[in-house]
Amino acid sequence: MSWIAPHVHGHVNQLVSTTQSRSNTTKKISSHRKYNTLVLKKQNSANARGSILVTRAALSMVEPRSTSAEQDILDAVSGVKGRGVSGIGPDEQSRLERAVEQLERSGQGVKDPTKSKLLQGRWRLLYTTRPSSASPIQRSFTGVDGFSVFQEVLSGPSGVRVNNIVDFGKTVGFLKVEAAGSTDAQPLPDFEPRKGKGLPFGILGTSSVEPPSKVHTRIDFQFDTAAFYFKSLPLTIPYPVPFRLLGDERKGWLDVTYLSKDGQFRLSRGNKGTLFVLVKDNGPQERLLESVSSSTSDASIEACIDDVLDSGAGIPRPAYSPACRGGWRLLWTKQGETANPLQQRLVKVVKNWQILSADGTALQNRVDLFPGISIIAEASAEPVSATRTRVVISRVLFKFGFLTFTLPIETDADGYVDWLYLDNTIRITKGNKGSVFVHVRDTSVQDD
């Protein structure tokens, strides 16, 4: 598998060096803290001054493994540099290879991993081999300790997506290379898997053409879009590769050779002969969702929100991003003292959605009181800054089956929504009356 699509390494270093000194101030909701800040150790050697030992930092977040072979692998890679460039001795290498072979042959992992929901989510790359058949671009990016490398595997009604992410640091930004995926359970329409071994002389690596050893273990993919997201820039920078013109070269595959029963540890092998060792990245976003779903105290949830904001992640300039549009289901809110009394009473009792139209100019707040009975507030929407959307309520409707009535409710028509955090799954916002909201994307709901 090509973790990073062809081209561009030098431009990244230049952009990172010019933006790394700029800080990005994150907003706070409360001062209560639940999780300790992860401290990343820095080397002082002349050849690697300032590089971060990402592997050890990541491993400090991983629970000890119940399977001894899994733990042997984590122990073996704990001291590597550049995710396998150096720092692993002969004994550790042998221990790693034995443990990998044991897991891949054991049959003890999740059966049919590409059908399992446990495969979905964000994965952190800890270690990768570097065979001569691997892409040189891939080797360059994954070998830089100062970068964090992730893979997202997403599956839903619209299909499978495989996104590779290189994070340059929370004050800098990230590169996201996206691909449409195809599995035995969710085949991509009209997709033909990669057939060729690659360009002459192995310029971009040499691909295997071997079929999968088992059904429901392979994800075929084809890259379709990519962009740089820099915190200091008001827009995204397209990745300068014409994917659709690359034909077979934009395609690859990834075999899931082992997925742990708890969905926290994974071994995969790519079409260019590379082994990948990954752990599930249970970041602050996942902790926030877990905290909300377990109905913990508001103080604990606010602490998780602080962690999300402090992470520096999220889509830049959220108010202008197309990602903010669509349906969002309310999970949790802390109402401001001047919030609408009806909203305060209903928020934890009934289902709530906010829906932003496809063009971003119309907004609905919808509350389903009972099946077929709902209250809908309609409003116009307009971004007025990178993080604020002006909202002007026009009317409030009461829907009873096919009947719709306009309610004679006076509203403070002119308000706003501040975007504290946005990604493709979760958003955190604050209204003009001080209420804080946590929503998750809900593609099943549309504006009426």
Coordinates of C-alpha atoms in Angstrom, one line a residue:
M1 CA 0.0 0.0 0.0
S2 CA 1.1 3.6 -0.7
W3 CA 0.6 5.5 2.5
I4 CA 1.2 8.7 0.7
A5 CA 0.4 9.2 -2.9
P6 CA 3.2 10.2 -5.3
H7 CA 5.3 13.4 -5.1
V8 CA 5.8 16.5 -3.0
H9 CA 8.1 15.9 0.0
G10 CA 10.3 19.0 -0.3
H11 CA 7.4 21.4 -0.3
V12 CA 6.1 20.1 3.0
N13 CA 9.4 20.7 4.8
Q14 CA 9.5 24.3 3.5
L15 CA 5.9 25.0 4.6
V16 CA 6.4 23.3 7.9
S17 CA 9.5 25.3 8.7
T18 CA 7.8 28.6 7.9
T19 CA 4.7 27.9 9.9
Q20 CA 6.0 25.9 12.9
S21 CA 6.8 29.0 14.9
R22 CA 3.3 30.4 14.8
S23 CA 1.0 29.4 17.6
N24 CA -2.7 28.7 17.5
T25 CA -4.6 29.7 20.6
T26 CA -7.3 27.3 21.5
K27 CA -10.5 28.2 23.3
K28 CA -11.3 26.9 26.8
I29 CA -14.7 25.9 28.1
S30 CA -13.6 25.1 31.6
S31 CA -10.4 24.8 33.6
H32 CA -11.3 21.4 34.9
R33 CA -8.8 18.8 33.5
K34 CA -9.2 15.1 33.5
Y35 CA -6.4 13.8 31.3
N36 CA -2.7 14.6 31.7
T37 CA -0.9 16.2 28.8
L38 CA 1.2 13.8 26.8
V39 CA 4.8 14.9 27.0
L40 CA 6.9 14.0 23.9
K41 CA 10.6 13.5 24.6
K42 CA 13.1 15.2 22.2
Q43 CA 16.5 14.0 21.1
N44 CA 19.6 16.1 21.3
S45 CA 21.8 14.4 18.9
A46 CA 23.2 16.4 16.0
N47 CA 21.6 14.3 13.4
A48 CA 18.1 14.3 14.9
R49 CA 17.9 17.5 17.0
G50 CA 14.3 18.4 17.8
S51 CA 12.8 15.2 16.4
I52 CA 10.1 13.6 18.5
L53 CA 10.1 10.1 19.7
V54 CA 6.5 9.5 18.6
T55 CA 6.5 5.8 19.0
R56 CA 7.2 5.8 22.7
A57 CA 4.7 8.6 23.2
A58 CA 2.1 6.7 21.4
L59 CA 2.8 3.5 23.2
S60 CA 2.4 5.3 26.5
M61 CA -1.3 5.7 25.5
V62 CA -1.8 1.9 24.7
E63 CA -3.1 -0.4 27.4
P64 CA -0.9 -3.5 28.0
R65 CA -2.0 -6.2 25.6
S66 CA -3.6 -9.4 26.8
T67 CA -2.0 -11.4 24.0
S68 CA 1.7 -12.0 24.6
A69 CA 2.6 -11.8 20.9
E70 CA 0.9 -8.4 20.6
Q71 CA 2.9 -7.2 23.6
D72 CA 6.1 -8.6 22.2
I73 CA 5.6 -6.5 19.1
L74 CA 4.9 -3.4 21.1
D75 CA 8.0 -4.0 23.2
A76 CA 10.1 -4.6 20.1
V77 CA 9.2 -1.4 18.4
S78 CA 9.2 0.8 21.5
G79 CA 12.6 2.2 20.9
V80 CA 12.5 2.6 17.1
K81 CA 13.2 5.8 15.3
G82 CA 11.4 6.9 12.2
R83 CA 8.9 4.0 12.6
G84 CA 11.5 1.5 11.7
V85 CA 14.3 3.5 10.1
S86 CA 16.7 2.7 13.0
G87 CA 16.8 1.9 16.7
I88 CA 15.8 -1.8 16.5
G89 CA 18.5 -4.3 17.2
P90 CA 18.9 -7.9 15.9
D91 CA 17.3 -9.4 19.0
E92 CA 14.3 -7.1 18.9
Q93 CA 14.0 -7.6 15.1
S94 CA 13.9 -11.4 15.5
R95 CA 11.4 -11.1 18.4
L96 CA 9.2 -8.8 16.2
E97 CA 9.3 -11.2 13.2
R98 CA 8.4 -14.2 15.3
A99 CA 5.5 -12.4 17.0
V100 CA 4.1 -11.1 13.7
E101 CA 4.3 -14.6 12.2
Q102 CA 2.6 -16.1 15.2
L103 CA -0.3 -13.6 15.1
E104 CA -0.8 -13.9 11.4
R105 CA -1.0 -17.7 11.5
S106 CA -2.8 -18.0 14.8
G107 CA -6.4 -17.4 13.5
Q108 CA -7.0 -15.8 17.0
G109 CA -7.9 -12.4 15.7
V110 CA -11.2 -11.0 14.4
K111 CA -12.6 -13.3 11.6
D112 CA -13.4 -11.4 8.4
P113 CA -11.8 -8.2 9.6
T114 CA -12.9 -6.0 6.7
K115 CA -16.5 -6.8 7.6
S116 CA -16.0 -5.8 11.3
K117 CA -16.8 -2.5 12.8
L118 CA -13.7 -2.8 14.9
L119 CA -11.6 -2.0 11.8
Q120 CA -13.2 1.4 11.5
G121 CA -11.7 4.4 13.1
R122 CA -8.4 6.3 13.3
W123 CA -5.2 4.2 13.5
R124 CA -1.7 5.4 14.5
L125 CA 1.2 3.9 12.6
L126 CA 3.9 2.7 15.0
Y127 CA 6.2 0.7 12.7
T128 CA 6.7 -0.2 9.1
T129 CA 9.1 -2.3 7.2
R130 CA 11.0 -0.7 4.2
P131 CA 11.5 -3.3 1.5
S132 CA 13.1 -2.2 -1.8
S133 CA 9.7 -2.5 -3.4
A134 CA 8.1 0.2 -1.2
S135 CA 7.3 3.6 -2.5
P136 CA 10.2 6.1 -1.9
I137 CA 7.7 8.8 -1.1
Q138 CA 6.1 6.6 1.5
R139 CA 9.5 5.8 3.1
S140 CA 10.3 9.6 3.3
F141 CA 7.1 10.6 5.1
T142 CA 6.8 7.7 7.5
G143 CA 10.5 8.0 8.5
V144 CA 10.2 11.5 9.9
D145 CA 9.8 11.4 13.7
G146 CA 8.6 14.9 13.8
F147 CA 5.4 13.9 11.9
S148 CA 2.6 11.7 13.2
V149 CA 1.1 9.3 10.7
F150 CA -2.4 8.0 10.9
Q151 CA -4.9 6.0 8.8
E152 CA -8.6 6.3 8.9
V153 CA -10.8 3.4 7.8
L154 CA -14.4 4.6 7.4
S155 CA -17.4 2.6 6.3
G156 CA -21.0 3.6 5.8
P157 CA -24.0 3.7 3.4
S158 CA -22.0 5.7 0.9
G159 CA -19.1 3.2 0.8
V160 CA -15.6 2.6 2.2
R161 CA -13.0 5.4 2.6
V162 CA -9.4 5.0 3.4
N163 CA -7.6 8.2 4.4
N164 CA -3.9 8.6 5.1
I165 CA -2.9 11.5 7.3
V166 CA 0.5 13.1 8.0
D167 CA 0.2 15.4 11.0
F168 CA 2.9 18.1 11.0
G169 CA 2.0 19.3 14.5
K170 CA -0.9 21.0 16.1
T171 CA 0.3 24.5 15.3
V172 CA 1.2 23.6 11.7
G173 CA -1.4 21.4 10.1
F174 CA -1.7 18.2 8.2
L175 CA -1.8 16.5 4.8
K176 CA -4.7 14.2 4.1
V177 CA -4.7 11.8 1.2
E178 CA -8.1 10.2 0.6
A179 CA -9.1 7.1 -1.3
A180 CA -12.3 5.2 -2.2
G181 CA -12.2 1.7 -0.9
S182 CA -13.6 -1.6 -2.1
T183 CA -14.1 -4.8 0.0
D184 CA -15.9 -8.1 -0.5
A185 CA -18.8 -6.9 1.6
Q186 CA -18.9 -3.4 0.1
P187 CA -17.5 -3.4 -3.4
L188 CA -16.9 -0.1 -5.1
P189 CA -19.1 0.1 -8.3
D190 CA -17.3 -0.3 -11.6
F191 CA -13.9 -0.6 -9.7
E192 CA -11.1 -2.8 -11.2
P193 CA -8.3 -3.7 -8.8
R194 CA -4.8 -2.9 -9.6
K195 CA -3.3 -5.2 -12.2
G196 CA 0.2 -3.9 -13.0
K197 CA 3.4 -4.0 -11.0
G198 CA 4.2 -0.3 -11.4
L199 CA 6.3 2.1 -13.5
P200 CA 9.6 1.1 -15.1
F201 CA 12.6 0.8 -12.8
G202 CA 10.4 0.8 -9.7
I203 CA 10.2 4.6 -9.6
L204 CA 7.2 4.6 -7.3
G205 CA 7.8 1.1 -5.9
T206 CA 6.9 -2.4 -7.2
S207 CA 3.4 -3.7 -6.6
S208 CA 2.4 -7.3 -6.0
V209 CA -0.4 -8.7 -8.1
E210 CA -1.1 -11.7 -5.7
P211 CA -4.8 -12.2 -4.9
P212 CA -5.9 -12.1 -1.2
S213 CA -5.3 -15.3 0.8
K214 CA -8.8 -15.1 2.3
V215 CA -12.1 -13.4 1.7
H216 CA -13.0 -10.3 3.8
T217 CA -9.3 -9.5 4.5
R218 CA -8.5 -7.1 1.7
I219 CA -9.3 -3.4 1.0
D220 CA -8.7 -2.4 -2.6
F221 CA -8.5 1.4 -3.0
Q222 CA -7.9 4.2 -5.4
F223 CA -6.8 7.7 -4.4
D224 CA -9.1 10.4 -5.5
T225 CA -8.4 13.6 -3.6
A226 CA -5.8 15.1 -1.3
A227 CA -4.9 18.5 0.3
F228 CA -2.7 20.3 2.8
Y229 CA -4.5 21.9 5.7
F230 CA -2.3 24.6 7.3
K231 CA -3.4 26.4 10.4
S232 CA -1.9 29.7 9.3
L233 CA -3.5 29.8 5.9
P234 CA -7.1 30.7 5.1
L235 CA -7.5 28.0 2.5
T236 CA -6.5 24.4 1.7
I237 CA -3.7 23.7 -0.7
P238 CA -4.5 20.9 -3.2
Y239 CA -2.1 18.1 -3.4
P240 CA -0.5 18.6 -6.9
V241 CA -1.1 15.1 -8.3
P242 CA -3.7 14.5 -11.0
F243 CA -5.0 11.2 -9.6
R244 CA -7.5 10.5 -12.3
L245 CA -4.7 10.6 -14.9
L246 CA -2.5 8.1 -13.1
G247 CA -4.6 5.1 -14.0
D248 CA -3.3 1.9 -12.3
E249 CA -0.7 3.9 -10.3
R250 CA -3.4 5.5 -8.1
K251 CA -4.6 2.1 -7.0
G252 CA -3.4 -0.3 -4.4
W253 CA -4.6 -2.7 -1.7
L254 CA -4.2 -3.4 2.0
D255 CA -4.5 -6.8 3.6
V256 CA -5.6 -6.9 7.2
T257 CA -3.6 -9.9 8.4
Y258 CA -4.5 -9.6 12.1
L259 CA -7.0 -7.5 14.0
S260 CA -7.2 -8.0 17.8
K261 CA -10.5 -9.0 19.3
D262 CA -10.8 -5.6 21.1
G263 CA -10.1 -3.7 17.9
Q264 CA -7.1 -1.9 19.4
F265 CA -4.2 -3.5 17.5
R266 CA -3.7 -4.3 13.8
L267 CA -1.2 -5.8 11.4
S268 CA -1.6 -5.0 7.7
R269 CA 0.4 -5.7 4.6
G270 CA 0.3 -3.5 1.5
N271 CA 0.6 -4.2 -2.2
K272 CA 4.2 -3.1 -2.2
G273 CA 5.3 -5.6 0.3
T274 CA 5.3 -3.4 3.4
L275 CA 4.3 -4.6 6.9
F276 CA 2.4 -2.0 9.0
V277 CA 2.0 -2.2 12.8
L278 CA -0.9 0.1 14.0
V279 CA -2.8 0.8 17.2
K280 CA -6.2 2.4 17.5
D281 CA -5.8 6.1 18.2
N282 CA -8.2 6.7 21.0
G283 CA -7.8 10.4 20.9
P284 CA -9.7 13.2 22.8
Q285 CA -12.6 13.0 20.3
E286 CA -13.2 9.3 21.1
R287 CA -12.9 10.0 24.8
L288 CA -15.4 12.8 24.6
L289 CA -17.9 10.5 22.8
E290 CA -17.3 7.8 25.4
S291 CA -17.8 10.2 28.2
V292 CA -21.1 11.5 26.8
S293 CA -22.4 8.0 26.0
S294 CA -21.7 6.8 29.6
S295 CA -23.6 9.8 31.0
T296 CA -20.7 11.0 33.2
S297 CA -20.8 14.3 34.9
D298 CA -20.9 17.6 33.0
A299 CA -17.6 18.5 34.6
S300 CA -16.0 15.4 33.1
I301 CA -17.5 16.0 29.7
E302 CA -16.3 19.6 29.8
A303 CA -12.8 18.3 30.6
C304 CA -13.0 16.1 27.5
I305 CA -14.1 19.1 25.4
D306 CA -11.1 21.0 26.6
D307 CA -8.9 18.1 25.5
V308 CA -10.4 18.2 22.1
L309 CA -9.8 21.9 21.7
D310 CA -6.3 21.6 23.1
S311 CA -5.4 18.9 20.6
G312 CA -5.1 21.5 17.8
A313 CA -6.9 19.0 15.5
G314 CA -10.0 19.8 13.4
I315 CA -10.8 21.4 10.1
P316 CA -9.4 24.9 9.7
R317 CA -11.8 27.8 9.1
P318 CA -14.8 25.7 10.1
A319 CA -17.5 28.3 9.3
Y320 CA -16.5 28.3 5.7
S321 CA -15.9 24.5 5.3
P322 CA -18.4 22.4 3.4
A323 CA -17.9 19.8 6.2
C324 CA -20.1 21.9 8.5
R325 CA -23.1 21.4 6.3
G326 CA -25.6 18.5 6.5
G327 CA -27.4 16.9 9.4
W328 CA -26.0 16.9 13.0
R329 CA -27.6 15.2 15.9
L330 CA -27.3 16.7 19.4
L331 CA -25.5 14.5 22.0
W332 CA -24.9 16.9 24.8
T333 CA -25.3 20.5 25.8
K334 CA -24.7 22.8 28.7
Q335 CA -27.3 25.6 28.5
G336 CA -26.4 29.2 29.1
E337 CA -28.3 31.1 31.7
T338 CA -30.2 33.1 29.1
A339 CA -31.0 30.2 26.8
N340 CA -34.6 29.6 25.6
P341 CA -36.5 28.0 28.5
L342 CA -38.2 25.5 26.1
Q343 CA -34.8 24.5 24.8
Q344 CA -33.5 24.0 28.3
R345 CA -36.4 21.7 29.3
L346 CA -36.4 19.6 26.1
V347 CA -32.7 19.1 25.3
K348 CA -32.2 16.0 27.4
V349 CA -35.6 14.5 26.9
V350 CA -36.2 14.4 23.1
K351 CA -34.1 14.1 20.0
N352 CA -32.6 17.2 18.6
W353 CA -31.0 18.0 15.2
Q354 CA -29.4 20.9 13.5
I355 CA -29.4 20.8 9.7
L356 CA -27.3 23.2 7.5
S357 CA -28.3 23.3 3.9
A358 CA -26.0 22.1 1.1
D359 CA -25.2 25.7 0.1
G360 CA -24.7 26.8 3.7
T361 CA -27.4 29.5 3.6
A362 CA -30.3 27.9 5.5
L363 CA -30.4 26.3 8.9
Q364 CA -33.0 24.3 10.8
N365 CA -33.2 23.3 14.4
R366 CA -35.5 20.4 14.7
V367 CA -36.9 18.7 17.8
D368 CA -38.9 15.5 17.5
L369 CA -41.4 15.5 20.4
F370 CA -43.1 12.2 19.4
P371 CA -43.3 10.2 16.2
G372 CA -44.8 12.5 13.6
I373 CA -44.8 15.5 15.9
S374 CA -41.9 18.0 15.7
I375 CA -41.0 21.7 16.2
I376 CA -38.7 23.3 13.6
A377 CA -37.0 26.6 13.8
E378 CA -36.0 27.9 10.4
A379 CA -33.2 30.5 9.9
S380 CA -30.9 32.0 7.4
A381 CA -27.2 31.3 7.9
E382 CA -24.1 33.3 6.8
P383 CA -20.4 32.9 7.8
V384 CA -19.1 36.2 9.1
S385 CA -15.7 35.0 10.1
A386 CA -13.6 31.8 10.0
T387 CA -15.2 30.5 13.2
R388 CA -18.6 32.3 13.4
T389 CA -21.9 31.8 11.5
R390 CA -24.6 34.5 11.8
V391 CA -28.1 32.9 12.3
V392 CA -31.3 34.9 11.8
I393 CA -34.4 33.0 12.8
S394 CA -37.4 33.6 10.5
R395 CA -40.1 31.4 11.9
V396 CA -40.9 28.5 14.2
L397 CA -43.1 25.7 12.9
F398 CA -45.2 22.9 14.5
K399 CA -45.6 19.8 12.5
F400 CA -48.3 17.2 13.2
G401 CA -48.2 14.5 10.5
F402 CA -48.9 16.2 7.2
L403 CA -50.1 19.4 8.9
T404 CA -47.8 22.4 9.6
F405 CA -48.6 25.4 11.7
T406 CA -46.6 28.6 12.3
L407 CA -46.2 29.2 16.1
P408 CA -46.6 32.7 17.4
I409 CA -43.3 32.5 19.3
E410 CA -41.2 35.6 19.7
T411 CA -37.5 34.9 19.2
D412 CA -34.3 36.9 19.5
A413 CA -34.0 36.5 15.7
D414 CA -30.5 37.7 15.2
G415 CA -27.9 35.4 16.7
Y416 CA -24.8 33.4 15.9
V417 CA -23.0 30.1 16.3
D418 CA -19.3 30.0 17.2
W419 CA -17.4 26.9 15.8
L420 CA -15.1 25.7 18.5
Y421 CA -14.2 22.4 16.7
L422 CA -15.2 20.6 13.5
D423 CA -14.2 17.4 11.8
N424 CA -16.1 15.0 9.6
T425 CA -17.8 13.2 12.5
I426 CA -18.1 15.6 15.5
R427 CA -18.6 19.3 16.1
I428 CA -18.5 21.5 19.1
T429 CA -20.2 24.9 19.0
K430 CA -21.2 27.7 21.3
G431 CA -24.3 29.9 20.8
N432 CA -24.7 33.6 21.4
K433 CA -26.5 32.9 24.7
G434 CA -23.6 30.9 26.1
S435 CA -24.9 27.4 25.5
V436 CA -22.3 24.8 24.4
F437 CA -23.3 21.9 22.1
V438 CA -21.7 18.6 21.0
H439 CA -23.2 17.2 17.8
V440 CA -22.4 14.1 15.7
R441 CA -23.0 13.9 12.0
D442 CA -26.2 12.1 11.1
T443 CA -26.6 11.5 7.4
S444 CA -30.1 10.0 7.9
V445 CA -31.7 13.4 8.6
Q446 CA -32.5 16.1 5.9
D447 CA -34.1 19.5 6.0
D448 CA -37.8 19.5 5.5

